[in-house]
């Protein structure tokens, strides 16, 4: 049974579910018609009590509850240009007020505190684009007072009384963290090399004990640890460690401030309880989910730990949001009747299978695949490879709308965690240095060939697709191996790597030392030539005359250069390479507007049907 494309991709803008600090409400963003609405659900009745129009749907929305009753702060970004303006919303009256918004300026929400419920800390990068000055915003009269001018700090952590406690700054080849004892005295806590800042970072600051907890993937490739550092003395001691797993996040008990659980991941995600209380509730949630395997994510908790807002999901079950009562042990599904988020109750889904492939005794590739829903071992099938972005992210086991949609159309679907992916240990992360468009391609190709050995995949019908960095690798794949990949789809992918660094947004330039670790210094002639050599725009001559490419780009994307994509398209056409284009005028680096998203996947489906002969269901 085939399902319409829109059923997989019509859910609201990533939901953005939040729990109010007082435990009265659950909120989420919903795209209705031409506008974004904030939906308010009263927990005691589980009924929607308000729908507040926030903006036109072309705007991206981020928001947070404050400790001031019924008050939310919103960040709005028109067209995805990453110019975040600040707004205040009363969820009862629906009153929405602009606090600060200027073109080219970013506002960030820095800190909220139960100790100062009528105030919040915000950051504004108007004075220096690289850094955000910190202001105290009074929620009673909306006035702002400068707390301090920031000329150098990448990260700032404050305690519950808004005193600056932890800072980090770039120092040559590392990110250095300091504890602020006084205006003139600082204690050096830890140095994190740029090559490791995607895996080594602060996971928690204990306000009561004045300790920070840092996730560390060090020289032991098979070990991941959390260390605790005393912010007064600078001394550290081990807190938690795992072998052959990565640490994703921690659970902190709001009542006592203790870390009581650590979520780890290798092939699958798992919560490791550190207290009897947390273990009881995690086991209860797994039991109540009725899934053989279950992902549990926390979206909010009350201060007294009585209520948790959680998401439960599995590979064959799209995420469902619940309020969990730790006193009663009860699980109540959040009322989201305005949303289409429960579509997996009504459609046929397929299992996602994990597999580990070892590349020539070098490194492991953790991959995930889904088989066609109407699989018959006597037939051959097309396959689509999905390449994740980043590259410092990873693919994980769980519900994946693209896997389910393509499986429903009788494709094999493969996701590969190539070298340079994060969350898989230090060895594979470091192996990604300068391997863009080369070693990464070797890993993906190896996984493709292994799949062909295991399953009846038609070698003439293999396609590859990705977004952002994944789109870049998809275009490089068909350029380098046109005899392997029949077609490629790039969603806001990078076509010219030199332009990527030349046009990098100001607020991202602070991370240039990190990018240089993996892509080289684009100001150095040697590395600039390497970037040019491995850019899709300079590899068009390697494409086969039968190659097919689909380019999807957004005019307001400040990361993947829109003009470079247009030039690439024109060069493909000039070389008589088949290329379809879909250019959005009202999207940023991600395609978020529901109508655009559905239209995009409908066009992708038609494109894949044309070139790989998979099912096309209108």
XYZ file of C-alpha atoms in Angstrom:
618
model
C 0.000 0.000 0.000
C 1.546 3.294 -1.113
C 1.211 6.498 0.892
C 1.156 10.088 -0.345
C 4.416 11.999 0.005
C 2.796 14.717 2.084
C 1.830 12.222 4.768
C 5.517 11.786 5.583
C 6.528 15.440 5.446
C 3.502 17.541 6.395
C 4.077 17.614 10.146
C 4.641 20.975 11.814
C 7.932 22.882 11.983
C 9.903 20.350 14.013
C 7.178 20.726 16.645
C 9.370 22.754 19.095
C 7.554 21.261 22.067
C 8.198 22.939 25.424
C 6.937 22.530 28.987
C 6.260 25.651 31.051
C 8.394 25.797 34.238
C 5.280 25.775 36.450
C 3.976 22.624 34.758
C 0.734 24.261 33.608
C 1.206 24.173 29.844
C 2.744 22.381 26.899
C 3.411 24.517 23.820
C 4.423 23.840 20.242
C 4.702 25.658 16.913
C 2.265 24.738 14.152
C 2.120 25.980 10.574
C -1.534 26.741 9.745
C -2.265 28.240 6.340
C 0.140 31.105 5.713
C 1.185 31.625 9.331
C 3.064 30.116 12.274
C 0.937 29.619 15.373
C 1.946 28.805 18.918
C -0.416 26.183 20.303
C -0.948 26.132 24.083
C -2.186 22.927 25.751
C -3.349 23.004 29.381
C -1.889 19.957 31.092
C -4.647 19.360 33.665
C -7.295 19.016 30.943
C -5.003 18.064 28.028
C -6.974 20.509 25.888
C -5.785 23.228 23.542
C -6.674 26.548 25.184
C -5.044 29.033 22.823
C -3.710 29.395 19.287
C -1.567 32.497 18.899
C -0.493 33.794 15.498
C 3.254 34.468 15.618
C 4.385 35.301 12.104
C 4.128 34.466 8.451
C 5.286 30.925 7.744
C 8.361 32.240 5.900
C 9.842 33.042 9.337
C 11.726 30.480 11.388
C 10.819 30.431 15.072
C 12.716 29.543 18.238
C 11.285 30.164 21.681
C 11.669 29.553 25.411
C 9.434 29.794 28.428
C 10.654 32.159 31.138
C 10.046 31.948 34.879
C 7.721 34.957 34.653
C 4.184 33.581 34.654
C 2.611 33.044 31.218
C 5.587 34.637 29.452
C 7.533 33.307 26.484
C 10.450 34.842 24.593
C 10.564 34.227 20.844
C 13.367 34.511 18.332
C 12.138 35.077 14.771
C 14.256 34.778 11.644
C 12.713 35.892 8.362
C 13.508 33.717 5.318
C 16.092 31.701 7.236
C 18.708 34.459 6.925
C 19.721 33.853 10.585
C 18.948 37.432 11.661
C 17.191 36.551 14.891
C 14.934 39.248 16.364
C 13.527 39.064 19.905
C 9.824 39.162 20.850
C 7.855 38.712 24.084
C 4.577 36.814 24.219
C 1.863 36.509 26.867
C 0.329 33.073 26.265
C -2.981 33.949 27.950
C -3.734 37.316 26.322
C -1.877 36.517 23.095
C -0.103 39.893 23.264
C 3.072 39.767 21.125
C 5.600 42.601 21.478
C 8.834 43.278 19.610
C 11.770 43.762 21.980
C 14.715 44.027 19.594
C 15.094 43.370 15.881
C 17.588 44.842 13.403
C 18.680 43.639 9.996
C 21.989 41.801 10.108
C 21.954 41.510 13.917
C 21.506 38.313 15.931
C 19.850 38.126 19.334
C 20.440 35.067 21.519
C 18.731 33.946 24.689
C 21.629 33.354 27.078
C 20.122 32.448 30.460
C 16.892 32.253 32.445
C 16.777 31.723 36.205
C 14.228 30.781 38.827
C 16.110 33.115 41.193
C 15.341 36.113 38.962
C 12.000 35.272 37.346
C 11.353 38.768 35.983
C 14.678 39.017 34.171
C 16.597 37.113 31.501
C 20.027 37.427 29.934
C 20.246 38.019 26.198
C 23.188 38.404 23.818
C 23.336 40.888 20.911
C 26.136 41.018 18.317
C 25.495 44.569 17.094
C 28.815 46.014 18.282
C 31.053 43.122 17.162
C 29.569 40.538 14.795
C 31.803 37.757 16.148
C 30.703 38.152 19.777
C 27.503 38.868 21.669
C 27.389 41.583 24.329
C 25.330 40.463 27.319
C 22.276 42.434 28.498
C 19.814 42.022 31.350
C 16.282 42.237 29.963
C 13.595 43.255 32.468
C 10.414 41.391 31.520
C 8.252 43.816 33.514
C 9.020 46.939 31.471
C 11.146 45.484 28.605
C 14.167 47.665 29.389
C 17.689 46.395 28.728
C 20.808 47.109 30.770
C 24.278 46.111 29.640
C 25.850 43.467 31.888
C 29.196 43.358 30.122
C 30.793 44.094 26.758
C 32.110 40.919 25.188
C 35.255 41.356 23.113
C 36.641 37.826 23.109
C 34.527 35.120 24.737
C 33.003 32.373 22.638
C 30.897 30.927 25.475
C 29.650 32.468 28.714
C 27.981 30.497 31.517
C 26.168 32.293 34.342
C 24.889 31.104 37.701
C 21.295 31.490 38.893
C 22.004 35.047 40.067
C 23.419 36.021 36.657
C 27.012 36.136 37.824
C 29.529 35.185 35.152
C 31.145 31.891 36.192
C 32.624 30.173 33.117
C 34.110 31.639 29.929
C 35.827 30.192 26.874
C 37.946 31.879 24.244
C 39.980 30.950 21.188
C 43.711 30.626 21.883
C 45.854 29.702 18.853
C 44.895 26.057 18.230
C 42.466 25.436 21.063
C 39.386 26.561 22.950
C 40.383 27.444 26.521
C 37.868 27.350 29.400
C 38.285 29.493 32.520
C 36.476 29.839 35.822
C 35.797 33.457 36.786
C 36.699 33.945 40.446
C 36.651 37.752 40.327
C 37.061 40.480 37.741
C 40.825 40.118 37.973
C 41.192 36.425 38.849
C 40.496 33.457 36.584
C 41.329 29.762 36.915
C 42.206 27.795 33.783
C 40.015 24.688 33.694
C 40.592 22.797 30.450
C 41.923 23.244 26.919
C 40.033 21.627 24.052
C 41.883 21.290 20.716
C 39.933 22.598 17.728
C 40.053 19.140 16.200
C 37.906 17.867 19.079
C 35.397 20.626 19.866
C 32.582 18.651 18.214
C 33.126 15.801 20.704
C 34.680 17.505 23.763
C 32.458 20.084 25.449
C 30.773 21.170 28.682
C 27.655 19.110 29.393
C 26.622 20.634 32.736
C 27.499 23.356 35.213
C 26.580 22.595 38.840
C 25.589 25.968 40.340
C 25.531 24.640 43.902
C 28.941 22.968 43.938
C 30.579 25.280 41.389
C 31.729 22.312 39.311
C 31.605 21.801 35.559
C 31.201 18.448 33.840
C 33.003 18.033 30.529
C 32.563 15.274 27.959
C 35.963 14.089 26.760
C 36.947 11.768 23.919
C 40.681 11.521 24.465
C 43.592 9.542 23.055
C 41.957 6.209 23.829
C 39.886 5.708 20.705
C 37.489 3.291 22.374
C 36.711 5.389 25.469
C 34.420 8.335 26.122
C 34.367 10.028 29.533
C 32.778 12.746 31.597
C 35.155 14.507 33.950
C 34.197 16.855 36.777
C 36.330 19.974 37.303
C 36.348 22.012 40.515
C 35.983 25.627 39.379
C 37.900 26.993 42.379
C 40.982 24.768 42.343
C 40.864 23.638 38.712
C 41.373 20.027 39.801
C 39.510 17.345 37.872
C 38.379 13.810 38.608
C 36.613 11.096 36.577
C 32.838 10.976 36.841
C 31.611 8.539 34.164
C 33.134 6.514 31.357
C 32.029 4.058 28.687
C 33.911 1.781 26.311
C 33.040 1.613 22.596
C 30.192 4.094 23.032
C 29.688 7.835 22.753
C 27.981 10.075 25.308
C 25.048 12.014 23.869
C 23.530 13.904 26.805
C 22.919 13.822 30.555
C 19.867 13.902 32.808
C 20.130 16.371 35.705
C 17.718 16.121 38.632
C 16.350 19.640 39.158
C 15.730 18.990 42.855
C 19.254 18.041 43.895
C 21.314 19.229 40.920
C 22.886 15.789 40.452
C 23.508 14.012 37.144
C 21.380 10.878 37.493
C 21.493 9.505 33.959
C 23.726 9.484 30.885
C 22.503 8.699 27.382
C 25.040 6.723 25.356
C 25.104 5.621 21.735
C 27.020 3.223 19.558
C 24.672 1.359 17.236
C 21.618 2.140 19.364
C 20.861 4.807 21.961
C 20.529 3.823 25.622
C 20.061 5.589 28.953
C 22.547 4.558 31.672
C 20.914 5.260 35.076
C 23.182 6.586 37.831
C 20.513 6.550 40.550
C 17.882 4.077 41.652
C 15.144 6.716 41.238
C 16.040 7.441 37.604
C 16.419 3.739 36.797
C 12.887 3.030 38.041
C 11.386 5.689 35.781
C 13.432 4.841 32.680
C 12.463 1.181 33.001
C 8.833 2.202 33.471
C 8.917 4.332 30.307
C 10.424 1.504 28.261
C 7.723 -0.834 29.552
C 4.900 1.599 28.846
C 6.177 2.422 25.357
C 5.467 -1.174 24.257
C 8.317 -0.909 21.732
C 10.910 -3.653 21.323
C 13.482 -0.859 21.079
C 12.714 2.682 22.149
C 14.369 6.109 21.988
C 13.539 8.348 24.962
C 14.184 12.100 24.711
C 13.507 14.813 27.294
C 11.907 18.071 26.155
C 11.257 19.660 29.536
C 10.834 19.045 33.272
C 9.302 20.897 36.176
C 11.516 22.094 39.022
C 10.035 19.533 41.400
C 10.640 16.704 38.864
C 6.971 15.765 39.080
C 6.300 16.185 35.355
C 8.461 15.307 32.372
C 7.724 16.207 28.760
C 9.208 13.352 26.747
C 9.307 11.982 23.232
C 9.085 8.239 22.600
C 9.924 6.794 19.202
C 11.252 3.756 17.392
C 12.324 3.014 13.831
C 8.774 2.095 12.847
C 6.948 4.544 15.089
C 7.122 8.285 14.523
C 7.741 10.291 17.661
C 4.843 10.782 20.039
C 5.001 13.293 22.885
C 3.856 12.497 26.403
C 3.559 14.016 29.842
C 5.032 11.554 32.321
C 4.054 11.909 35.991
C 6.887 10.600 38.173
C 4.631 10.422 41.247
C 1.890 8.351 39.625
C 4.029 6.670 36.991
C 1.397 7.663 34.420
C 1.960 8.466 30.757
C -0.468 10.807 28.970
C -0.194 11.571 25.262
C -0.021 15.323 24.574
C -3.069 16.566 22.661
C -1.772 17.662 19.264
C -4.896 17.442 17.177
C -3.771 20.524 15.220
C -0.739 18.530 14.080
C -0.213 15.550 11.800
C 2.569 14.126 13.932
C 0.971 10.720 14.500
C 0.921 9.598 10.876
C 2.780 6.348 11.553
C -0.378 5.079 13.273
C -2.019 5.146 9.861
C 0.707 4.163 7.390
C 2.752 1.073 6.750
C 6.326 1.375 8.019
C 9.516 -0.657 7.685
C 12.187 -1.656 10.167
C 15.552 0.120 10.088
C 18.468 -2.281 10.479
C 21.903 -1.385 11.862
C 25.037 -2.943 10.408
C 28.747 -2.504 11.096
C 31.112 -2.668 8.127
C 34.886 -2.764 8.580
C 36.858 -0.918 5.910
C 39.992 -2.903 5.028
C 40.895 -3.477 8.682
C 41.026 0.294 9.091
C 37.885 1.639 10.722
C 34.276 0.707 11.316
C 31.346 2.176 9.439
C 28.117 2.135 11.413
C 25.381 2.101 8.784
C 21.598 1.828 8.763
C 19.479 0.394 5.986
C 15.807 -0.128 5.215
C 14.502 -2.677 2.723
C 11.662 -2.176 0.214
C 8.230 -2.685 1.748
C 7.215 -5.113 -0.992
C 10.533 -6.944 -0.914
C 10.795 -10.140 -2.957
C 14.156 -11.889 -2.945
C 13.597 -12.980 -6.555
C 13.472 -9.380 -7.807
C 16.080 -6.635 -8.078
C 15.534 -3.169 -6.642
C 16.952 0.342 -6.885
C 18.789 1.903 -3.924
C 19.078 5.471 -2.638
C 22.034 6.458 -0.440
C 21.246 9.225 2.079
C 24.327 11.230 3.109
C 24.134 13.141 6.389
C 25.329 16.738 6.662
C 27.804 18.306 9.026
C 30.071 16.502 8.501
C 30.308 16.569 12.306
C 26.974 14.870 12.911
C 25.857 11.268 12.551
C 22.993 9.079 11.446
C 21.221 7.174 14.209
C 18.722 4.375 14.591
C 15.148 5.604 14.893
C 12.215 6.909 12.908
C 13.421 8.500 9.668
C 10.756 9.921 7.355
C 12.971 9.686 4.277
C 13.817 6.040 4.955
C 10.127 5.224 5.386
C 9.015 7.150 2.293
C 11.643 5.591 0.012
C 11.039 2.114 1.412
C 7.350 2.622 0.676
C 8.363 3.312 -2.932
C 10.302 0.001 -2.980
C 13.832 1.370 -2.759
C 16.599 0.019 -0.595
C 17.751 2.929 1.573
C 21.246 3.253 3.047
C 22.704 5.765 5.537
C 26.469 5.722 6.131
C 28.410 7.207 9.037
C 31.562 7.997 7.068
C 34.935 9.060 8.467
C 34.691 12.511 10.048
C 31.260 11.815 11.527
C 30.832 12.872 15.158
C 29.407 10.724 17.927
C 31.340 7.609 16.875
C 34.571 8.002 18.783
C 37.725 10.021 18.358
C 39.355 7.720 15.802
C 36.729 8.059 13.081
C 36.351 11.796 13.760
C 40.082 12.453 13.324
C 40.147 10.207 10.247
C 37.989 12.799 8.496
C 40.675 15.504 8.379
C 41.142 16.692 4.774
C 39.158 13.667 3.537
C 36.178 15.615 2.177
C 35.376 14.454 -1.344
C 38.005 11.700 -1.081
C 38.169 9.369 1.923
C 34.515 10.124 2.677
C 33.690 8.988 -0.853
C 35.685 5.800 -0.336
C 33.666 4.990 2.794
C 30.313 5.573 1.103
C 31.367 3.532 -1.927
C 32.531 0.679 0.302
C 29.147 0.565 2.045
C 27.316 0.663 -1.308
C 29.331 -2.304 -2.588
C 28.703 -4.266 0.619
C 24.957 -3.710 0.249
C 25.119 -4.998 -3.317
C 26.756 -8.191 -2.058
C 24.038 -8.764 0.541
C 20.885 -7.839 -1.373
C 19.444 -7.982 -4.910
C 20.251 -4.362 -5.752
C 20.321 -3.344 -9.394
C 23.761 -1.797 -9.996
C 22.314 0.331 -12.781
C 19.789 1.945 -10.430
C 21.697 3.495 -7.527
C 21.156 7.137 -6.586
C 22.604 9.370 -3.875
C 21.056 12.285 -1.986
C 22.060 14.665 0.790
C 21.600 18.114 2.274
C 24.209 20.778 3.121
C 27.559 18.951 3.412
C 25.684 15.766 2.477
C 24.562 17.487 -0.725
C 28.189 18.355 -1.464
C 29.251 14.711 -1.075
C 26.307 13.554 -3.223
C 27.497 15.796 -6.071
C 31.096 14.667 -5.638
C 29.970 11.025 -5.639
C 28.339 11.222 -9.057
C 31.304 13.243 -10.369
C 33.933 10.740 -9.209
C 31.915 7.563 -9.733
C 29.409 8.191 -12.545
C 29.412 4.460 -13.288
C 28.209 3.741 -9.714
C 25.587 6.440 -9.217
C 22.929 6.992 -11.840
C 21.684 10.222 -10.281
C 22.386 12.653 -7.449
C 20.215 15.080 -5.491
C 21.688 18.029 -3.603
C 19.598 20.022 -1.120
C 21.437 23.272 -0.380
C 24.703 21.451 -0.958
C 28.061 23.183 -1.387
C 29.166 23.323 -5.027
C 32.160 25.666 -4.611
C 34.173 25.175 -1.412
C 36.266 28.305 -1.864
C 33.084 30.392 -1.972
C 31.844 28.584 1.137
C 34.711 30.020 3.169
C 34.876 33.381 1.397
C 31.198 34.041 2.141
C 31.054 32.491 5.602
C 28.635 34.491 7.827
C 30.319 36.760 10.374
C 28.856 34.935 13.357
C 30.326 31.631 12.104
C 33.835 32.982 11.546
C 34.628 32.375 15.208
C 34.727 28.669 14.304
C 37.196 29.095 11.432
C 40.051 27.424 13.371
C 37.843 24.335 13.692
C 37.007 24.317 9.968
C 40.695 24.685 9.121
C 41.421 21.433 10.974
C 39.247 19.491 8.535
C 39.262 21.564 5.331
C 42.611 23.344 5.558
C 43.283 27.075 5.599
C 41.590 28.522 2.524
C 43.980 31.512 2.684
C 46.895 29.121 2.147
C 47.464 28.521 -1.581
C 48.044 24.773 -1.076
C 44.714 24.239 0.661
C 42.894 26.660 -1.609
C 43.926 24.522 -4.571
C 42.690 21.456 -2.690
C 39.299 23.105 -2.106
C 39.071 23.996 -5.783
C 40.106 20.504 -6.855
C 37.408 18.890 -4.709
C 34.555 21.242 -5.575
C 31.698 19.850 -7.712
C 31.742 22.964 -9.915
C 35.264 22.011 -11.030
C 34.487 18.318 -11.635
C 31.722 18.575 -14.210
C 33.961 17.124 -16.931
C 34.064 13.809 -15.041
C 30.292 13.335 -15.259
C 28.872 10.801 -17.679
C 26.589 12.036 -20.442
C 23.852 9.887 -18.858
C 24.350 11.330 -15.359
C 21.334 13.093 -13.862
C 21.432 15.768 -11.172
C 18.758 17.582 -9.189
C 19.705 20.866 -7.519
C 17.580 22.300 -4.714
C 18.733 25.649 -3.366
C 17.380 28.577 -1.375
C 17.912 32.231 -2.212
C 18.162 33.313 1.442
C 20.676 30.590 2.369
C 23.664 32.368 3.927
C 25.743 29.178 4.173
C 25.437 27.470 0.791
C 25.971 30.184 -1.822
C 22.908 30.548 -4.054
C 24.785 32.231 -6.913
C 27.337 29.419 -6.979
C 24.480 26.946 -7.392
C 23.099 28.943 -10.330
C 26.521 29.007 -12.000
C 26.897 25.252 -11.435
C 23.481 24.642 -12.993
C 24.336 26.741 -16.052
C 27.608 24.852 -16.532
C 25.791 21.507 -16.331
C 23.296 22.621 -18.962
C 26.116 23.859 -21.194
C 27.763 20.416 -20.945
C 24.441 18.732 -21.819
C 24.204 17.053 -18.403
C 20.605 16.410 -17.413
C 19.788 18.665 -14.474
C 16.563 19.644 -12.774
C 16.464 22.660 -10.476
C 14.180 23.777 -7.681
C 15.120 27.195 -6.305
C 13.196 28.667 -3.359
C 12.908 32.408 -2.753
C 11.620 32.092 0.815
C 13.842 29.498 2.498
C 17.207 29.488 4.249
C 19.714 26.665 4.698
C 16.915 24.274 5.662
C 13.630 23.809 3.819
C 11.123 24.306 6.641
C 7.885 25.620 5.124
C 5.451 22.733 4.889
C 4.215 23.422 1.348
C 7.771 23.813 0.087
C 8.887 20.646 1.821
C 6.049 18.566 0.366
C 6.582 20.021 -3.109
C 10.307 19.301 -2.878
C 9.857 15.630 -1.999
C 7.180 15.213 -4.663
C 9.655 16.495 -7.253
C 12.426 14.291 -5.847
C 10.139 11.259 -6.080
C 9.358 12.022 -9.706
C 13.067 12.538 -10.445
C 14.007 9.220 -8.810
C 11.235 7.433 -10.691
C 12.541 8.832 -13.983
C 16.131 7.737 -13.410
C 15.959 4.759 -11.025
C 12.540 3.391 -12.034
C 11.205 3.236 -8.483
C 7.529 3.646 -7.675
C 5.953 7.018 -8.436
C 2.758 7.524 -6.440
C 0.838 10.700 -7.202
